[in-house]
XYZ file of C-alpha atoms in Angstrom:
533
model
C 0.000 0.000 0.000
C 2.964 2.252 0.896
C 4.383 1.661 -2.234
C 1.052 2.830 -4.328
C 1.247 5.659 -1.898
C 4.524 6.827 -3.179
C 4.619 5.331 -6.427
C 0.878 5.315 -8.052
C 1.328 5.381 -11.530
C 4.601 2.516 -11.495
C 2.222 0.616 -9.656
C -0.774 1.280 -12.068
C 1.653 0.152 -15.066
C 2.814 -3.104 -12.796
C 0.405 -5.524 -15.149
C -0.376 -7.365 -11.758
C 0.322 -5.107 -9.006
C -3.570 -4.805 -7.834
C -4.660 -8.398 -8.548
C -1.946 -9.596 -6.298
C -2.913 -6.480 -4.117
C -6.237 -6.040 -3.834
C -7.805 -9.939 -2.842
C -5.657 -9.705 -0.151
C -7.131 -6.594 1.256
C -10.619 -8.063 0.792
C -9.407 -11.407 2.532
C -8.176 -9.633 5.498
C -11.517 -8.170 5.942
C -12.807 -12.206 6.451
C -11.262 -11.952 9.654
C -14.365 -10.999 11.752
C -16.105 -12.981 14.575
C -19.774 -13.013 15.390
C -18.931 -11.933 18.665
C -21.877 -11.436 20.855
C -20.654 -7.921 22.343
C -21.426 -6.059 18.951
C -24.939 -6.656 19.174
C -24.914 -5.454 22.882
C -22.481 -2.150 23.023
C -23.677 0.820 23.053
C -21.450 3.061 20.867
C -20.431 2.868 17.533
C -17.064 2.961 17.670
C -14.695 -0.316 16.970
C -11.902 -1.075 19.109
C -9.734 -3.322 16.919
C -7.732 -0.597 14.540
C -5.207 -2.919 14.277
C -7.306 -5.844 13.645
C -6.504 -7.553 10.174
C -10.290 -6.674 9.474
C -9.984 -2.901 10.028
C -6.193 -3.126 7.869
C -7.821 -4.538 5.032
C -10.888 -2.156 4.543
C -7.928 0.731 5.341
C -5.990 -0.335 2.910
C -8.626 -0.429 0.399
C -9.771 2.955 0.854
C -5.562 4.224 0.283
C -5.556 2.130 -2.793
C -8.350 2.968 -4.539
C -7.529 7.070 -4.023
C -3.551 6.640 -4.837
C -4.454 4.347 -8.169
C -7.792 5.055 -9.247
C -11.298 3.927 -10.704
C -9.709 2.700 -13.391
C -7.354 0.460 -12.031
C -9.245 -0.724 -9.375
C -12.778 -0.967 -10.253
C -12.430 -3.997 -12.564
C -10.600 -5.941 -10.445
C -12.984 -4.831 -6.847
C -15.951 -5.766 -8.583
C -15.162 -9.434 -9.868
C -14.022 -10.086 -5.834
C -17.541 -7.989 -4.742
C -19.411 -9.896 -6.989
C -18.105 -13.232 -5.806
C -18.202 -11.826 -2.456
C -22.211 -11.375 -2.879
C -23.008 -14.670 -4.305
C -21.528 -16.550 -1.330
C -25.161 -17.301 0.434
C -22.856 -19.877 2.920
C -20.429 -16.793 4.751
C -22.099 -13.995 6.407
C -18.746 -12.684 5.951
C -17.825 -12.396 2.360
C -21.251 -10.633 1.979
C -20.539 -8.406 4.927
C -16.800 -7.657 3.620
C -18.144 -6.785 0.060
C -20.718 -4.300 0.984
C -18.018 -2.623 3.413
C -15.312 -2.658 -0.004
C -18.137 -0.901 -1.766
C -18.357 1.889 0.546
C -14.398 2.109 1.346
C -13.445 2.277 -2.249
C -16.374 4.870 -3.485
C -14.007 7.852 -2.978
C -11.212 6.809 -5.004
C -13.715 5.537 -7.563
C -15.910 8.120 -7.600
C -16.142 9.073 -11.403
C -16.150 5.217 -11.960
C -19.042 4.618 -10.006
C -21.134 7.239 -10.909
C -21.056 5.657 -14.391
C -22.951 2.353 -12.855
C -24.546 3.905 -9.522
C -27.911 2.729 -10.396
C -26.571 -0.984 -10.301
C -24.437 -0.257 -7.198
C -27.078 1.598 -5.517
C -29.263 -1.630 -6.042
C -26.954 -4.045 -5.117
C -26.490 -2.761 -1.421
C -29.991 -2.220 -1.050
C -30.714 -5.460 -1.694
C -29.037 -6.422 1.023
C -31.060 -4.739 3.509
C -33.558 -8.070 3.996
C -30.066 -10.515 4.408
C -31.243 -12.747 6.854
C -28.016 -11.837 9.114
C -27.663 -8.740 10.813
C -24.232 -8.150 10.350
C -24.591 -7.969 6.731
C -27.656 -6.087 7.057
C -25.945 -3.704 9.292
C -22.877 -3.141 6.343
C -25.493 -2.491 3.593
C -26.922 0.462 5.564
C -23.267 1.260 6.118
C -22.475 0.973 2.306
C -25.890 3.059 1.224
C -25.089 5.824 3.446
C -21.747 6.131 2.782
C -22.808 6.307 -0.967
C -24.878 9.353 0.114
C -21.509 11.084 1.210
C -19.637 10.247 -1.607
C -22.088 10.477 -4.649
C -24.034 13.272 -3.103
C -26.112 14.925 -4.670
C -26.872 12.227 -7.551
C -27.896 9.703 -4.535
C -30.662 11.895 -3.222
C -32.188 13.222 -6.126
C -32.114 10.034 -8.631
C -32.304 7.039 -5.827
C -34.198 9.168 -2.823
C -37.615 6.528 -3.791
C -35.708 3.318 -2.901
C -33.572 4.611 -0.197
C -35.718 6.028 2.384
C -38.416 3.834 2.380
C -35.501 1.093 2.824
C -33.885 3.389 5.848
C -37.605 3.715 6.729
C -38.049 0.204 7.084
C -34.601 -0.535 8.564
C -34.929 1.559 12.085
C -38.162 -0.996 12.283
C -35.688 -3.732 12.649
C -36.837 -3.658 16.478
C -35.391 -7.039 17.076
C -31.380 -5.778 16.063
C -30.761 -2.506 17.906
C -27.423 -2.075 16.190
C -29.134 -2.086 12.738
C -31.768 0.339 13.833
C -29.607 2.969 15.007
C -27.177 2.280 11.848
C -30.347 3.015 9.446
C -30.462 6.779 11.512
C -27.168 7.147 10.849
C -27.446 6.466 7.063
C -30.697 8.819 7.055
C -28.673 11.668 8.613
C -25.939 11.083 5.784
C -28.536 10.993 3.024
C -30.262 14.523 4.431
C -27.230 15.937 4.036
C -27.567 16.407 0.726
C -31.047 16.300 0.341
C -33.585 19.053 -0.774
C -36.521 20.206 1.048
C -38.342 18.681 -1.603
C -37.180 15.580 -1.624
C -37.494 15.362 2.234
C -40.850 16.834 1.868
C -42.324 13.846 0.351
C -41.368 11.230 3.076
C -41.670 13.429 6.362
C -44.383 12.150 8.193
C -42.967 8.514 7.702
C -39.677 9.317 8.692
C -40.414 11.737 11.808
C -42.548 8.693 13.172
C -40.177 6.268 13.134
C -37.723 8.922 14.805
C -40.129 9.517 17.054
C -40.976 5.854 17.909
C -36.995 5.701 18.504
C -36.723 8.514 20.707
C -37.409 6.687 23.888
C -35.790 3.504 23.463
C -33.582 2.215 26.095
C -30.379 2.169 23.831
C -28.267 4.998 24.037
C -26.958 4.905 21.100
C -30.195 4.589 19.149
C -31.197 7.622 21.204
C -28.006 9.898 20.231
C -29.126 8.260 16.353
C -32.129 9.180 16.409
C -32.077 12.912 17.884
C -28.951 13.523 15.363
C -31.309 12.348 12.543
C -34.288 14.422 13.413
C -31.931 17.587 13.596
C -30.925 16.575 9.909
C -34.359 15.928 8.802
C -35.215 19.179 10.039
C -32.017 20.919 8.759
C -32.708 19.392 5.362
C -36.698 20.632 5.561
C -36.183 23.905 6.732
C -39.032 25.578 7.369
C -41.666 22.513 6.445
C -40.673 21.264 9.613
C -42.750 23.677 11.414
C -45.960 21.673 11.557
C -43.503 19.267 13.516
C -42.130 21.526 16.043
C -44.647 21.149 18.736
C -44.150 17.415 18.221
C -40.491 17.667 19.593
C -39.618 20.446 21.306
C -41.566 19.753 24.504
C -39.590 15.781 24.817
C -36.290 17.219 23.927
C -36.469 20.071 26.506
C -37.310 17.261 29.105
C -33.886 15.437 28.219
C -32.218 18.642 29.023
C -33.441 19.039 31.806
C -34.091 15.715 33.544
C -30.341 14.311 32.431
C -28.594 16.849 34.075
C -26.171 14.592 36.892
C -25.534 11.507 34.141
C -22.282 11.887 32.882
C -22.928 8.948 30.749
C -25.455 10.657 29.022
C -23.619 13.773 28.092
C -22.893 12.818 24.739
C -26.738 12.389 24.039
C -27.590 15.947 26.135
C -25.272 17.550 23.744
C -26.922 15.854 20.501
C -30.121 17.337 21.809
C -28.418 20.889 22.308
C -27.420 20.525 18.746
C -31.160 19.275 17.317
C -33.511 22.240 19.217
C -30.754 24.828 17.877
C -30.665 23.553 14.443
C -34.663 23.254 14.851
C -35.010 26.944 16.255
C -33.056 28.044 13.670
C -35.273 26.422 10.637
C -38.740 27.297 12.047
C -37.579 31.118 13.152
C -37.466 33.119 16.164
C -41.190 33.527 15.861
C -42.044 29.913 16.882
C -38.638 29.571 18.772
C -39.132 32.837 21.207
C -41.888 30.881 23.527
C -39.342 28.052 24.185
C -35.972 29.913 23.511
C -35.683 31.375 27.051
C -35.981 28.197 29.246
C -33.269 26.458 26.349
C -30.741 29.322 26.570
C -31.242 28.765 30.733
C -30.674 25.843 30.271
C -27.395 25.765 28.449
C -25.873 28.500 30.419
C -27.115 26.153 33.682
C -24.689 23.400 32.310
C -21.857 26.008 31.449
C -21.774 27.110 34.210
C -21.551 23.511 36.097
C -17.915 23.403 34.798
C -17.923 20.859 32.583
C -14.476 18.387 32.335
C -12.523 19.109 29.720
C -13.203 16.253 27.581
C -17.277 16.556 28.151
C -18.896 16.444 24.557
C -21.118 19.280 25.664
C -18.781 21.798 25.513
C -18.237 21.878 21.737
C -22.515 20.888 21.281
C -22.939 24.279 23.727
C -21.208 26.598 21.763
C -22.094 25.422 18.624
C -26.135 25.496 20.014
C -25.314 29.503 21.158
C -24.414 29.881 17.360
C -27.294 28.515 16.014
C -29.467 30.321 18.720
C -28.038 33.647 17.720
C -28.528 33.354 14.364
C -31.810 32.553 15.186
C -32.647 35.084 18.018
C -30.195 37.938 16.422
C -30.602 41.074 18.545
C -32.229 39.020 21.416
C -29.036 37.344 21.755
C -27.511 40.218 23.416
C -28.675 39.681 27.134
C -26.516 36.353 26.777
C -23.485 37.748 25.692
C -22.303 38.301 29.226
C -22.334 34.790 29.941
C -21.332 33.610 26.116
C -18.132 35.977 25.689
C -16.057 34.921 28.604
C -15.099 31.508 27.890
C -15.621 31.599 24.186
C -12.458 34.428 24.271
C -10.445 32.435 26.668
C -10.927 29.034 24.362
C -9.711 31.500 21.122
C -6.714 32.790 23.196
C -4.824 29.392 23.544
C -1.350 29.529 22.888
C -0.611 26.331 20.608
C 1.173 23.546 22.754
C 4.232 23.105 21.016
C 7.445 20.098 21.548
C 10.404 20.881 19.803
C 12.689 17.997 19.786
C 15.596 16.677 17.515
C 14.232 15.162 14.277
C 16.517 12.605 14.658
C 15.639 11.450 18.482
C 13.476 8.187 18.369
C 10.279 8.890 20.011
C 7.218 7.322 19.748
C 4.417 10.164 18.867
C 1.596 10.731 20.781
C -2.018 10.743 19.878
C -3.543 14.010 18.848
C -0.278 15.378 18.347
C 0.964 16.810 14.529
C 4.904 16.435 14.109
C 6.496 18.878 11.429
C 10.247 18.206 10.395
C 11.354 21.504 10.479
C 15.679 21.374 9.499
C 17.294 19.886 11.929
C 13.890 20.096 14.892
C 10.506 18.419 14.995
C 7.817 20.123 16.158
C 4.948 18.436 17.997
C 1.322 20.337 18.162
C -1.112 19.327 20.102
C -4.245 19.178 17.407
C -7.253 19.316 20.410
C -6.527 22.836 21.972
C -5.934 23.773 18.128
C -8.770 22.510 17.428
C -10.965 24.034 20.217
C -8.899 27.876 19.288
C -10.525 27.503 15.419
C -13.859 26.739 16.784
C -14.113 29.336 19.211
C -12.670 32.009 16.368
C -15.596 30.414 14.465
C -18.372 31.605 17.449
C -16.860 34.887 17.345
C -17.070 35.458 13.935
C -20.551 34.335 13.418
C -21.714 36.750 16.828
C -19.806 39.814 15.069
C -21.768 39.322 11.806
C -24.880 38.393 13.256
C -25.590 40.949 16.043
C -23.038 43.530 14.198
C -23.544 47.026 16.507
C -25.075 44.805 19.634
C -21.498 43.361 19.889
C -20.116 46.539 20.378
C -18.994 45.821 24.084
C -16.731 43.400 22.913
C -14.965 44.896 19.302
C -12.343 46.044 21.246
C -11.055 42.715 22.429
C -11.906 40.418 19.845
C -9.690 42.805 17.093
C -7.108 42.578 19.895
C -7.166 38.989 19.560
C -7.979 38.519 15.324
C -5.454 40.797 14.074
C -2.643 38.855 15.525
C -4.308 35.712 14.861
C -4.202 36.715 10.912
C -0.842 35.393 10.774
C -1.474 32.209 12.950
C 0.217 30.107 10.773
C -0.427 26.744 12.897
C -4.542 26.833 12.037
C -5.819 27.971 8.163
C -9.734 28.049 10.112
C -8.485 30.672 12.511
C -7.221 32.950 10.294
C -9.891 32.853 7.886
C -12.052 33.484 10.807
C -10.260 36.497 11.995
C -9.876 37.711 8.403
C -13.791 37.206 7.925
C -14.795 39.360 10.666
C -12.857 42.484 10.423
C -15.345 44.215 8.037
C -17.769 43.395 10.572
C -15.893 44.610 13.009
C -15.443 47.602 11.595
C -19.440 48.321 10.546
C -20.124 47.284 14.359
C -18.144 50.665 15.401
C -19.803 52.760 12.203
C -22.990 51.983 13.578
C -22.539 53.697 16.255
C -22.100 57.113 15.055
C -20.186 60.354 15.405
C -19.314 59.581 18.874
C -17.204 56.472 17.621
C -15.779 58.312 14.216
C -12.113 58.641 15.643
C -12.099 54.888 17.039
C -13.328 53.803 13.710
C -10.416 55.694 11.924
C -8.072 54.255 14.541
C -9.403 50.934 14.073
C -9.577 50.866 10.023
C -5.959 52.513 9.933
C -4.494 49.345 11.999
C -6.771 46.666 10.605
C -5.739 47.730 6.708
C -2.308 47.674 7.297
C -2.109 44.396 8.914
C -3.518 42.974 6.504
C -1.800 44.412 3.895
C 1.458 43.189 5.752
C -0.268 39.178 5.486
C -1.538 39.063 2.313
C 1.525 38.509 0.268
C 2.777 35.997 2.919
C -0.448 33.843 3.034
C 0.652 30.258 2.208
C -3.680 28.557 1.842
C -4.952 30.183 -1.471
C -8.397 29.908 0.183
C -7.229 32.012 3.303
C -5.662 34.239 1.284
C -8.606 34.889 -1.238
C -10.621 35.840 2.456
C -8.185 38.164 3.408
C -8.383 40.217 0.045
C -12.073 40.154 -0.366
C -12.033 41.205 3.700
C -9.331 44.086 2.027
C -11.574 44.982 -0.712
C -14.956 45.321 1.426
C -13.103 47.263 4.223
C -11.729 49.851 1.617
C -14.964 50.173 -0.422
C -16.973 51.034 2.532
C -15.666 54.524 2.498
C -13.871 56.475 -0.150
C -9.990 56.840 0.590
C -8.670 59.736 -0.776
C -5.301 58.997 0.745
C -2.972 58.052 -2.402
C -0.393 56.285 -0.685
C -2.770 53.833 1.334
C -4.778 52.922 -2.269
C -0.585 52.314 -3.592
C 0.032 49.595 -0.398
C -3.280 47.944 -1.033
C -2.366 47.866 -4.924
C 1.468 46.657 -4.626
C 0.303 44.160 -1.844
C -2.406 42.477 -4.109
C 0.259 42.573 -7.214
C 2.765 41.084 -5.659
C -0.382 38.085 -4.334
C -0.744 38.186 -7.955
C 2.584 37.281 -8.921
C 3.019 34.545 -5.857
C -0.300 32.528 -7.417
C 1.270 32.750 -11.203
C 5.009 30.809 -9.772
C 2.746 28.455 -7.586
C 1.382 27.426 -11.290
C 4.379 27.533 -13.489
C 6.160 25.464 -10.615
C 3.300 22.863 -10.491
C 3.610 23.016 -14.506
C 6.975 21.740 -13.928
C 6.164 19.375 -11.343
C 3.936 17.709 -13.598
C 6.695 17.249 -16.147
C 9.271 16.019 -14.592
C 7.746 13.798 -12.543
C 5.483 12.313 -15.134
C 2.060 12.664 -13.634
C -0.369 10.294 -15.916
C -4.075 11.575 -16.564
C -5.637 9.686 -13.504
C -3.333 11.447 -11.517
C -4.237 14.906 -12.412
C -7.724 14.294 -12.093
């Protein structure tokens, strides 16, 4: 696998290279016990990474990216075909479905050619008379929905759902129920409201049937799916609300001492924001008090540090902002405090000799940096982008109602617009400086010489990071950040319009080498047409 990793198209001109390959991948994936604890667990996640099962569906999914459809969609099929037809092992069916969804990304254009036969074949297999298999077709059909997206939902949307429909009836295989949620909240992805129109009522049932079940993990399912159902309906879900709201507020507030059930509180924080947000403040404002009590109740229990509320509650106060806009305000004073502590992390960094032999942590990035390697710690990273995130949607939401705060949150984005560690951060401080910026002009003569102040640093900063910006996406934020901040007034001063011109010229000139040097690239290294697809 390494070797197609480094070496793709030697390997795709190897005559035999994937039929040696490839069967062995799919054989490793035999390796799989009925073992009674799978039908019994409660979460969905595997604990044998290292298992030959888990290496082989791995190494199908780097094969079939480095080499291609073309390469390795004749030779997968024959196997998944073969694979199917065995009616004696639960386990060649059960491995093909899983190749089907592991190789769809690397075969995507290959696929799509055939998707109605594909699409067919798992679904099929949703009446195998064993679970496990029934449980990979699911898996294969909703991974389909990520991967061929939005082909699966508008051309295959009248098999699928009544088959995920059916599915979370399977009353008698919790596992399989919850799976067929899961596959539904893939497929609404995607999904118009008008295709999610036509099969509402039967789907918000069956939610609703699943809602109270004694699994957790069908409950966390099934209040992730109706939050996609309703994100996918927008606002047809409003004949619905009154349905839901009044059950989900109880979970909030009668699971408040479980840890165990902090994953599922913080699934339901996520559904009633996503559903206040589709049916508007005008249906949300009765409830949206006692919820936003309620979430600043469990912020301010001080949750652990590794509590899955904590990123569900600030995402929820996003959502319920968006929705509430100038309402939000009252809340800030709770909101703001932790939310510009989280965005203030410093970035825990190891340096260490890139030639000293230690083993590397989890959740830590290592960059060989001359003679050093770096270690970064990727959660607090993580937790600093979201929280620049939250900011930035609060400044361009409530725009003058955040004016309390403008003051530190430029003190903090400006810097943070040559944070080099996180692209999301700076895109998220580069997003919000025009808003920033309006926030102050809103509020009139009184604030003219701030504004100035303000504008004067913000411009020049960012006319400082533009020509050093590495992410072209990043760097095409910061310029269109440049270009609304300038056009909201009319400079007269000839030097400042010169900066913003030689900075955006010499941006110019840094895209036009990145493309002669990938030119180059290409031929000496001999890219074939797969490759460049």
């Amino acid at each position: 696998v390494a070797a197609a990793e480094n070496l793709p198209t030697t390997c795709r001109k190897m005559g035999n290279y994937v039929e040696r390959v490839l069967p062995i991948a799919l054989q490793m994936m035999l390796e799989i016990d009925d073992d009674q604890d799978w039908y019994t667990r409660d979460d969905d996640d595997d604990d044998d990474e290292y298992s030959n099962y888990a290496l082989g569906q791995e190494a199908l999914d780097r094969l079939a990216i480095k080499l291609g459809g073309n390469a390795i969609l004749p030779v997968a099929f024959t196997i998944i075909t073969q694979y199917l037809a065995n009616h004696e092992s639960w386990q060649h069916r059960h491995a093909a479905l899983l190749a089907i969804s592991q190789i769809g990304e690397g075969c995507e254009q290959q696929i799509s050619e055939q998707l109605d036969k594909v699409t067919m074949m798992a679904l099929s297999h949703f009446e195998d008379s064993h679970p496990r298999v029934r449980w990979a077709a699911v898996h294969c059909i909703g991974q389909m929905c990520t991967d061929f997206a939005p082909a699966m939902q508008k051309n295959f949307h009248a098999q699928i759902v009544p088959s995920l429909i059916k599915i979370m009836d399977d009353v008698d295989q919790p596992r399989v129920q919850s799976h067929g949620a899961a596959a539904l909240i893939n497929f609404c992805e995607e999904a118009s409201p008008e295709v999610i129109q036509l099969y509402m009522e039967g789907l918000l049932s069956r939610l609703m049937n699943l809602l109270p079940s004694p699994r957790k993990l069908i409950q966390e399912q099934a209040v992730t799916a109706v939050a996609s159902v309703a994100d996918s309906a927008g606002v047809n879900f409003r004949p619905f609300y009154q349905s839901f709201m009044p059950d989900l507020k109880k979970v909030l507030l009668l699971s408040t001492d479980d840890k165990k059930l902090s994953k599922l509180r913080g699934k339901v924080m996520e559904c009633v924001s996503i559903i206040g947000l589709v049916v508007g403040n005008e249906m949300f404002s009765p409830d949206s008090a006692e919820i936003m009590d309620l979430l600043v109740k469990t912020q301010m229990t001080q949750l652990d540090p590794d509590d899955p509320q904590s990123y569900y509650l600030m995402q929820a106060y996003a959502r319920i902002c968006r929705c509430m806009k100038k309402d939000f305000i009252p809340y800030l004073r709770v909101v703001m405090p932790p939310l510009l502590e989280a965005a203030s992390l410093k970035p825990e960094i190891e340096v260490m000799s890139a030639l000293a032999d230690e083993e590397q942590d989890d959740g830590v990035d290592t960059y060989i940096v001359g003679d050093k390697r770096i270690g970064i710690r990727t959660s607090a990273l993580e937790d600093k982008a979201t929280a620049c995130s939250l900011l930035a949607c609060f400044v361009n939401e409530l725009k003058g109602g955040f004016i309390e705060y403008v003051q530190p949150v430029i003190q903090l984005f400006v810097p943070l617009l040559n944070f080099y560690y996180h692209d999301d951060c700076r895109n998220s401080a580069a997003q919000s400086l025009p808003d920033l910026l309006l926030c102050v002009a809103e509020q009139g003569d009184a604030f003219a010489q701030q504004y100035q102040e303000l504008f004067q640093y913000i411009v020049s900063e960012l006319i400082k990071c533009i020509p050093k910006e590495a992410d072209v996406e990043v760097m095409v934020t910061k310029v269109e950040s440049l270009g609304e901040i300038m056009g909201a007034q009319r400079i007269q001063d000839r030097g400042l319009l010169k900066q913003c011109a030689d900075c955006l010229l010499e941006a110019l000139k840094d895209r036009a080498g990145r493309i002669d040097q990938r030119r180059q690239t290409i031929q000496e290294e001999g890219y074939d047409a797969e490759e460049l697809e």
